[in-house]
CSV table of C-alpha atoms in Angstrom, one decimal:
chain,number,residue,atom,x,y,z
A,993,UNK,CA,61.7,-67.4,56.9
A,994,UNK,CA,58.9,-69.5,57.1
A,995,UNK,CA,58.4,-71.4,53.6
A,996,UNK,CA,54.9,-73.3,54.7
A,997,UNK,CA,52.9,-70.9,56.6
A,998,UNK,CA,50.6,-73.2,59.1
A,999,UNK,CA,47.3,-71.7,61.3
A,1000,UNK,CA,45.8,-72.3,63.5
A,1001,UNK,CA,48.1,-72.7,66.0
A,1002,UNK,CA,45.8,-74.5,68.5
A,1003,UNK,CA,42.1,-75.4,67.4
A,1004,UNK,CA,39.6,-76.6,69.6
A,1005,UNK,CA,36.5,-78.4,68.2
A,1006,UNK,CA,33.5,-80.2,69.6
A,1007,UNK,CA,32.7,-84.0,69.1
A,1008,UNK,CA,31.2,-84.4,65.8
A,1009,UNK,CA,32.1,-81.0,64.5
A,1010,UNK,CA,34.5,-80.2,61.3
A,1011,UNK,CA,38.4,-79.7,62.2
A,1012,UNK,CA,40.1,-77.3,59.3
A,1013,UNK,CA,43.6,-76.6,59.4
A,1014,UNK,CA,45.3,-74.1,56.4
A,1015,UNK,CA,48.5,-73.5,55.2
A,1016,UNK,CA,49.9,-71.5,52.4
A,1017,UNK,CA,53.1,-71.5,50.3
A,1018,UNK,CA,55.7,-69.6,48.1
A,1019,UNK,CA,58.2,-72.0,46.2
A,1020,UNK,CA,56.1,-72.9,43.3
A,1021,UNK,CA,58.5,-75.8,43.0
A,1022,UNK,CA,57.0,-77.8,45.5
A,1023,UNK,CA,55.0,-80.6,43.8
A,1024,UNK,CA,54.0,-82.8,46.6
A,1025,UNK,CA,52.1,-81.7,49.9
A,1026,UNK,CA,50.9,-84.2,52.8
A,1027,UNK,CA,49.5,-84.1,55.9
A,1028,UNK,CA,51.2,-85.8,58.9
A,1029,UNK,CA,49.6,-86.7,62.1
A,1030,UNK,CA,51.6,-86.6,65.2
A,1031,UNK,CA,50.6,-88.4,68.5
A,1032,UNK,CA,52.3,-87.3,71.7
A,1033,UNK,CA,56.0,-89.3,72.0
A,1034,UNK,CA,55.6,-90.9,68.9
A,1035,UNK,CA,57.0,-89.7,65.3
A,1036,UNK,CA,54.6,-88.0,62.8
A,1037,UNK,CA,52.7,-90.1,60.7
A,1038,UNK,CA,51.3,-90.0,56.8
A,1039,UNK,CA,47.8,-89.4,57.2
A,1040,UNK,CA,46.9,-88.0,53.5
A,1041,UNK,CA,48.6,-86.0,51.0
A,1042,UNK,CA,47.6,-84.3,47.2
A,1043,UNK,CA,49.7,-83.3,44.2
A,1044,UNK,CA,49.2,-79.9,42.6
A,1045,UNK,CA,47.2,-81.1,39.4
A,1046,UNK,CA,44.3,-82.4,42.0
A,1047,UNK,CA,41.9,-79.6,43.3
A,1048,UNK,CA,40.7,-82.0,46.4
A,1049,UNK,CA,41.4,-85.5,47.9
A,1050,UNK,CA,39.0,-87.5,50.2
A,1051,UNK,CA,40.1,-90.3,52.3
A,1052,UNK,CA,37.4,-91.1,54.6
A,1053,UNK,CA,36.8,-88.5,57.3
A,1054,UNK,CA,40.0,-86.5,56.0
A,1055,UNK,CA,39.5,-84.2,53.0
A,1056,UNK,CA,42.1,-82.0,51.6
A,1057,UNK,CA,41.6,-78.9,49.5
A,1058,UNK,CA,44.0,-77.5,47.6
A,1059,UNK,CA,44.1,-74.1,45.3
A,1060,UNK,CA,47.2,-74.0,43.2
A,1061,UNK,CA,46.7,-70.2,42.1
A,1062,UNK,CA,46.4,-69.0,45.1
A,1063,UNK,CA,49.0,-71.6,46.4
A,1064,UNK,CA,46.9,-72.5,49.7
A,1065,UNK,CA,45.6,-75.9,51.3
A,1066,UNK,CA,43.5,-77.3,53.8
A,1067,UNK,CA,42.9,-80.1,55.8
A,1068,UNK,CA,39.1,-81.1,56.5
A,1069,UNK,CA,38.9,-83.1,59.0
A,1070,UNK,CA,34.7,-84.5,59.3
A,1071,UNK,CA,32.8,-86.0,62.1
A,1072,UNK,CA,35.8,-84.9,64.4
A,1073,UNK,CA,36.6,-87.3,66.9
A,1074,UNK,CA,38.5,-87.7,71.0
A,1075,UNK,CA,40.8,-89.8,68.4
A,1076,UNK,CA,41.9,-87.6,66.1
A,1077,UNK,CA,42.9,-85.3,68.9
A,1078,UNK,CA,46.9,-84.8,67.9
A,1079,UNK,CA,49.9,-82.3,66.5
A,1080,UNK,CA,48.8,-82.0,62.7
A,1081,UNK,CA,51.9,-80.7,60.2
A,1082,UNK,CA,51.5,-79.4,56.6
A,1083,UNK,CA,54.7,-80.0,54.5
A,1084,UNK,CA,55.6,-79.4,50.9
A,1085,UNK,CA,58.3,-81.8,49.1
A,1086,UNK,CA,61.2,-80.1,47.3
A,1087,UNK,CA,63.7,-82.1,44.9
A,1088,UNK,CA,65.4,-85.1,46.4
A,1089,UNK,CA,62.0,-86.3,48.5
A,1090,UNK,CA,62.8,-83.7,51.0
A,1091,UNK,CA,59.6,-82.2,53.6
A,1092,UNK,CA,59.3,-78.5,54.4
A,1093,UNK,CA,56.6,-78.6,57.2
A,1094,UNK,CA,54.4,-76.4,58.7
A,1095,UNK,CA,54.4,-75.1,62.5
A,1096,UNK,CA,52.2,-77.1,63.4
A,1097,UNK,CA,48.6,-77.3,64.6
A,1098,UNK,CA,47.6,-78.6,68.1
A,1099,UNK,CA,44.0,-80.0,67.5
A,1100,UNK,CA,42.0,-80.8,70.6
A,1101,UNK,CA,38.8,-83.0,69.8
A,1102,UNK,CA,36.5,-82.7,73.2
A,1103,UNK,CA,34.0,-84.9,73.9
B,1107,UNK,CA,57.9,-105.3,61.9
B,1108,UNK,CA,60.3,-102.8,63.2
B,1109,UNK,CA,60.4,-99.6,60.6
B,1110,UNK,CA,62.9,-96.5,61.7
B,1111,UNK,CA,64.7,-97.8,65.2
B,1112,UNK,CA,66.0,-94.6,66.9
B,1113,UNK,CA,68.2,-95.3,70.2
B,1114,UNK,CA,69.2,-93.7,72.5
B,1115,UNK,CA,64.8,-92.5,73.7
B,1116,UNK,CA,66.3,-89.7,76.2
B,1117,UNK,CA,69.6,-88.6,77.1
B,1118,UNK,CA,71.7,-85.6,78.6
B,1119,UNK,CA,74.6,-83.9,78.2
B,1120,UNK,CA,76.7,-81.5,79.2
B,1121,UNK,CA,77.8,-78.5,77.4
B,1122,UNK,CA,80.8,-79.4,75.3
B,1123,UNK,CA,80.3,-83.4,75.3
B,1124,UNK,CA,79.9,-84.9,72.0
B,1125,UNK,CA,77.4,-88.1,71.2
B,1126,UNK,CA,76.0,-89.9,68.5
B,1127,UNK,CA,72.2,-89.9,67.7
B,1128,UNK,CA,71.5,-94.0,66.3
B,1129,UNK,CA,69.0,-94.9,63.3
B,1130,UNK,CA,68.4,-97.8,61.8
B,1131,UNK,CA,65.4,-98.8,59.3
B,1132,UNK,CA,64.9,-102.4,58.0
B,1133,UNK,CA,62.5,-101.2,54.8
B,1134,UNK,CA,65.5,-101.2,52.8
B,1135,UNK,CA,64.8,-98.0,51.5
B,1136,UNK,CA,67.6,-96.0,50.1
B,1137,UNK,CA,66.5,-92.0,51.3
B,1138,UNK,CA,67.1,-91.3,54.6
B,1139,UNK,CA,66.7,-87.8,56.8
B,1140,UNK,CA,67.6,-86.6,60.0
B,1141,UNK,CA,64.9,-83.7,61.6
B,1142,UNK,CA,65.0,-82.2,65.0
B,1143,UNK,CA,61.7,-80.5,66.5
B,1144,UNK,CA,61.8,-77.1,68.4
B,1145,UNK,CA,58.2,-76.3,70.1
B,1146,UNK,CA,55.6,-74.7,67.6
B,1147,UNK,CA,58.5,-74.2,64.9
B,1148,UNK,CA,57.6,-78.0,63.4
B,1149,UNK,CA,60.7,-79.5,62.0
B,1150,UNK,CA,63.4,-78.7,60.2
B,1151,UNK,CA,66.0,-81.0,58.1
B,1152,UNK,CA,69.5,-81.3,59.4
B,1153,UNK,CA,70.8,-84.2,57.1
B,1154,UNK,CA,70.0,-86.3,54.2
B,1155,UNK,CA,70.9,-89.3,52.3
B,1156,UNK,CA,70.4,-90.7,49.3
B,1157,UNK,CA,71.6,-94.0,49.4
B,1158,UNK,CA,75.0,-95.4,51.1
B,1159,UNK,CA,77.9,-93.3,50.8
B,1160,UNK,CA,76.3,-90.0,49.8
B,1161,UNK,CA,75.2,-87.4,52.1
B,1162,UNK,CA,73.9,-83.7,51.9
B,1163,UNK,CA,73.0,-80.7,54.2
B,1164,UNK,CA,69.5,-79.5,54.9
B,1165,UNK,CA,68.3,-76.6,56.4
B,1166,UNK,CA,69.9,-76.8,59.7
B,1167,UNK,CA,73.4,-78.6,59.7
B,1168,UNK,CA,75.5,-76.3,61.7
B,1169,UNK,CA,77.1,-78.6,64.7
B,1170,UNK,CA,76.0,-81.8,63.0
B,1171,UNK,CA,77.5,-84.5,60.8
B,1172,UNK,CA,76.3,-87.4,59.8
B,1173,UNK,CA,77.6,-90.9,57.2
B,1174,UNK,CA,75.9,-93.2,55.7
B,1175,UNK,CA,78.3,-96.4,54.9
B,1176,UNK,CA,75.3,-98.9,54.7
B,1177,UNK,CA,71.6,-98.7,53.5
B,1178,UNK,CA,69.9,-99.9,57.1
B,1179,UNK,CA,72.1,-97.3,59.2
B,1180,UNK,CA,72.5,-93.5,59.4
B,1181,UNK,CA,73.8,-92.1,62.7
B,1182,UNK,CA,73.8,-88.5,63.6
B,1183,UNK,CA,76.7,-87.1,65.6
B,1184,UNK,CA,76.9,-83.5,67.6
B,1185,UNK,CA,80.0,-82.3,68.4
B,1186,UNK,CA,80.6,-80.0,71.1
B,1187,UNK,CA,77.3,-79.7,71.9
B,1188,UNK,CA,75.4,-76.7,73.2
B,1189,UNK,CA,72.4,-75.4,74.6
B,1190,UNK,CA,70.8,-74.6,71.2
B,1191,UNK,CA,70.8,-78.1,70.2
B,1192,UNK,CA,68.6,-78.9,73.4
B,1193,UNK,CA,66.0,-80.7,70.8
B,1194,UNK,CA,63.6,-83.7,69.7
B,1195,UNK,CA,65.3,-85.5,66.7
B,1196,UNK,CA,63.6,-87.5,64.6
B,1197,UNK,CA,65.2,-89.9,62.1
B,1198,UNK,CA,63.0,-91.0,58.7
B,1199,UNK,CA,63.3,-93.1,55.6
B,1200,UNK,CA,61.3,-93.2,52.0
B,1201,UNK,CA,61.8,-94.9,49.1
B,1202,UNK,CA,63.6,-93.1,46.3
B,1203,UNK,CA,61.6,-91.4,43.4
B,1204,UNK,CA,62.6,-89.1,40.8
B,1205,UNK,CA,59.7,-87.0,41.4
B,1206,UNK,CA,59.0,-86.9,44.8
B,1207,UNK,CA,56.0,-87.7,47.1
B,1208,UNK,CA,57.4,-91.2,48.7
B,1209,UNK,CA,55.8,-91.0,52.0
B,1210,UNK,CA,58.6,-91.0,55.0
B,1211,UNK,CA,58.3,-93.4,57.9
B,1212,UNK,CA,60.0,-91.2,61.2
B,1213,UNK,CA,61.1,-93.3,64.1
B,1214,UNK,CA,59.9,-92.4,67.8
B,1215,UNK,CA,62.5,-89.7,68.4
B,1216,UNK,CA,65.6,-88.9,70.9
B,1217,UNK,CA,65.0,-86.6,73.3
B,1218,UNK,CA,67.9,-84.8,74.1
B,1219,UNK,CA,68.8,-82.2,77.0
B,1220,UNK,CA,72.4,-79.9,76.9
B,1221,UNK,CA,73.0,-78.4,80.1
């Protein structure tokens, strides 16, 4: 039982184009959700994360969107780059600092 | 500036040895975590600690165990290992908060084999 449902599984975007990767949750509890980025052989990284009383964070190219009602975010990635190419994870923070993450999303940035 | 150390990068074993998974941060943060990664399932947490001497279970623990007797160090042992724990393990570290939301700093990983 999945408690951070993450999709796509793989995305594929142009140079330039928007990157968007969703996820959705159930424990109401969760008060803290970030994005990690993760480069092949190498351990995720912060990349930006939002609490619950914020409807959207920007942080340069990355955006995230977040809807507590219908307990759903996004990550907007803008002006998508070969760079950014990577394994992006939603997570969710429960009591005690501890991540619940996402599947995973495989984002492919072609030039 | 070193951050999460995590030795040994690779390693295999057979089915039934045991081993010990190392971590070390120098942040002097007081959380630390122990994940592993399964292909398109993310990760999942196995161990955590919240300062020396105290441990807990996550999500996954089953075949694990782990101590904590300083703040830099928090190994990761397997016991009888078997072909289900064929896995990436990552090791992390945050500060501690009372609410929440420290970011975690993972180390590179241990890729481990069982055959």
């Amino acid at each position: 039982q999945q408690q951070v449902k993450q999709s796509p599984q793989s995305l594929i975007v142009q140079k330039g184009g928007i990157s968007i990767i969703n996820c959705a949750y159930e424990n109401t509890a969760f008060d803290y959700f970030p994005w990690y980025q993760q480069f092949p052989g190498k351990g995720p990284a912060l990349l930006i994360a939002i609490r619950p009383d914020v409807s959207e964070k920007k942080e340069g190219r990355f955006t995230i969107s977040f809807n507590k009602s219908a307990k759903q975010f996004s990550l907007h990635i803008m002006d998508s780059q070969p760079g950014d190419s990577a394994t992006y994870f939603c997570a969710a923070v429960e009591y005690g600092n501890k991540l619940v993450f996402g599947a995973g999303t495989i984002l492919r940035v072609k030039s | 500036n070193a951050g999460v150390t995590q030795t040994p990068k690779f390693r295999i074993l057979k089915i039934g040895q045991s081993m010990t998974l190392q971590c070390a941060q120098d942040m002097n943060h007081n959380y630390m975590y122990w994940y592993r990664q399964d292909p398109g399932m993310g990760l999942k947490l196995i161990y955590y600690s919240v300062g020396a001497g105290i441990t807990d279970k996550g999500e996954v623990p089953n075949g694990y165990n782990v101590s904590r007797s300083t703040t830099e160090d928090f190994p990761l042992r397997l016991e009888l290992a078997a072909p289900s724990q064929t896995s990436v393990y990552f090791c992390a570290s945050s500060y501690d908060t009372p609410t929440g939301g420290m970011p975690q700093h993972f180390g590179d990983g241990t890729r481990l084999s069982i055959l």
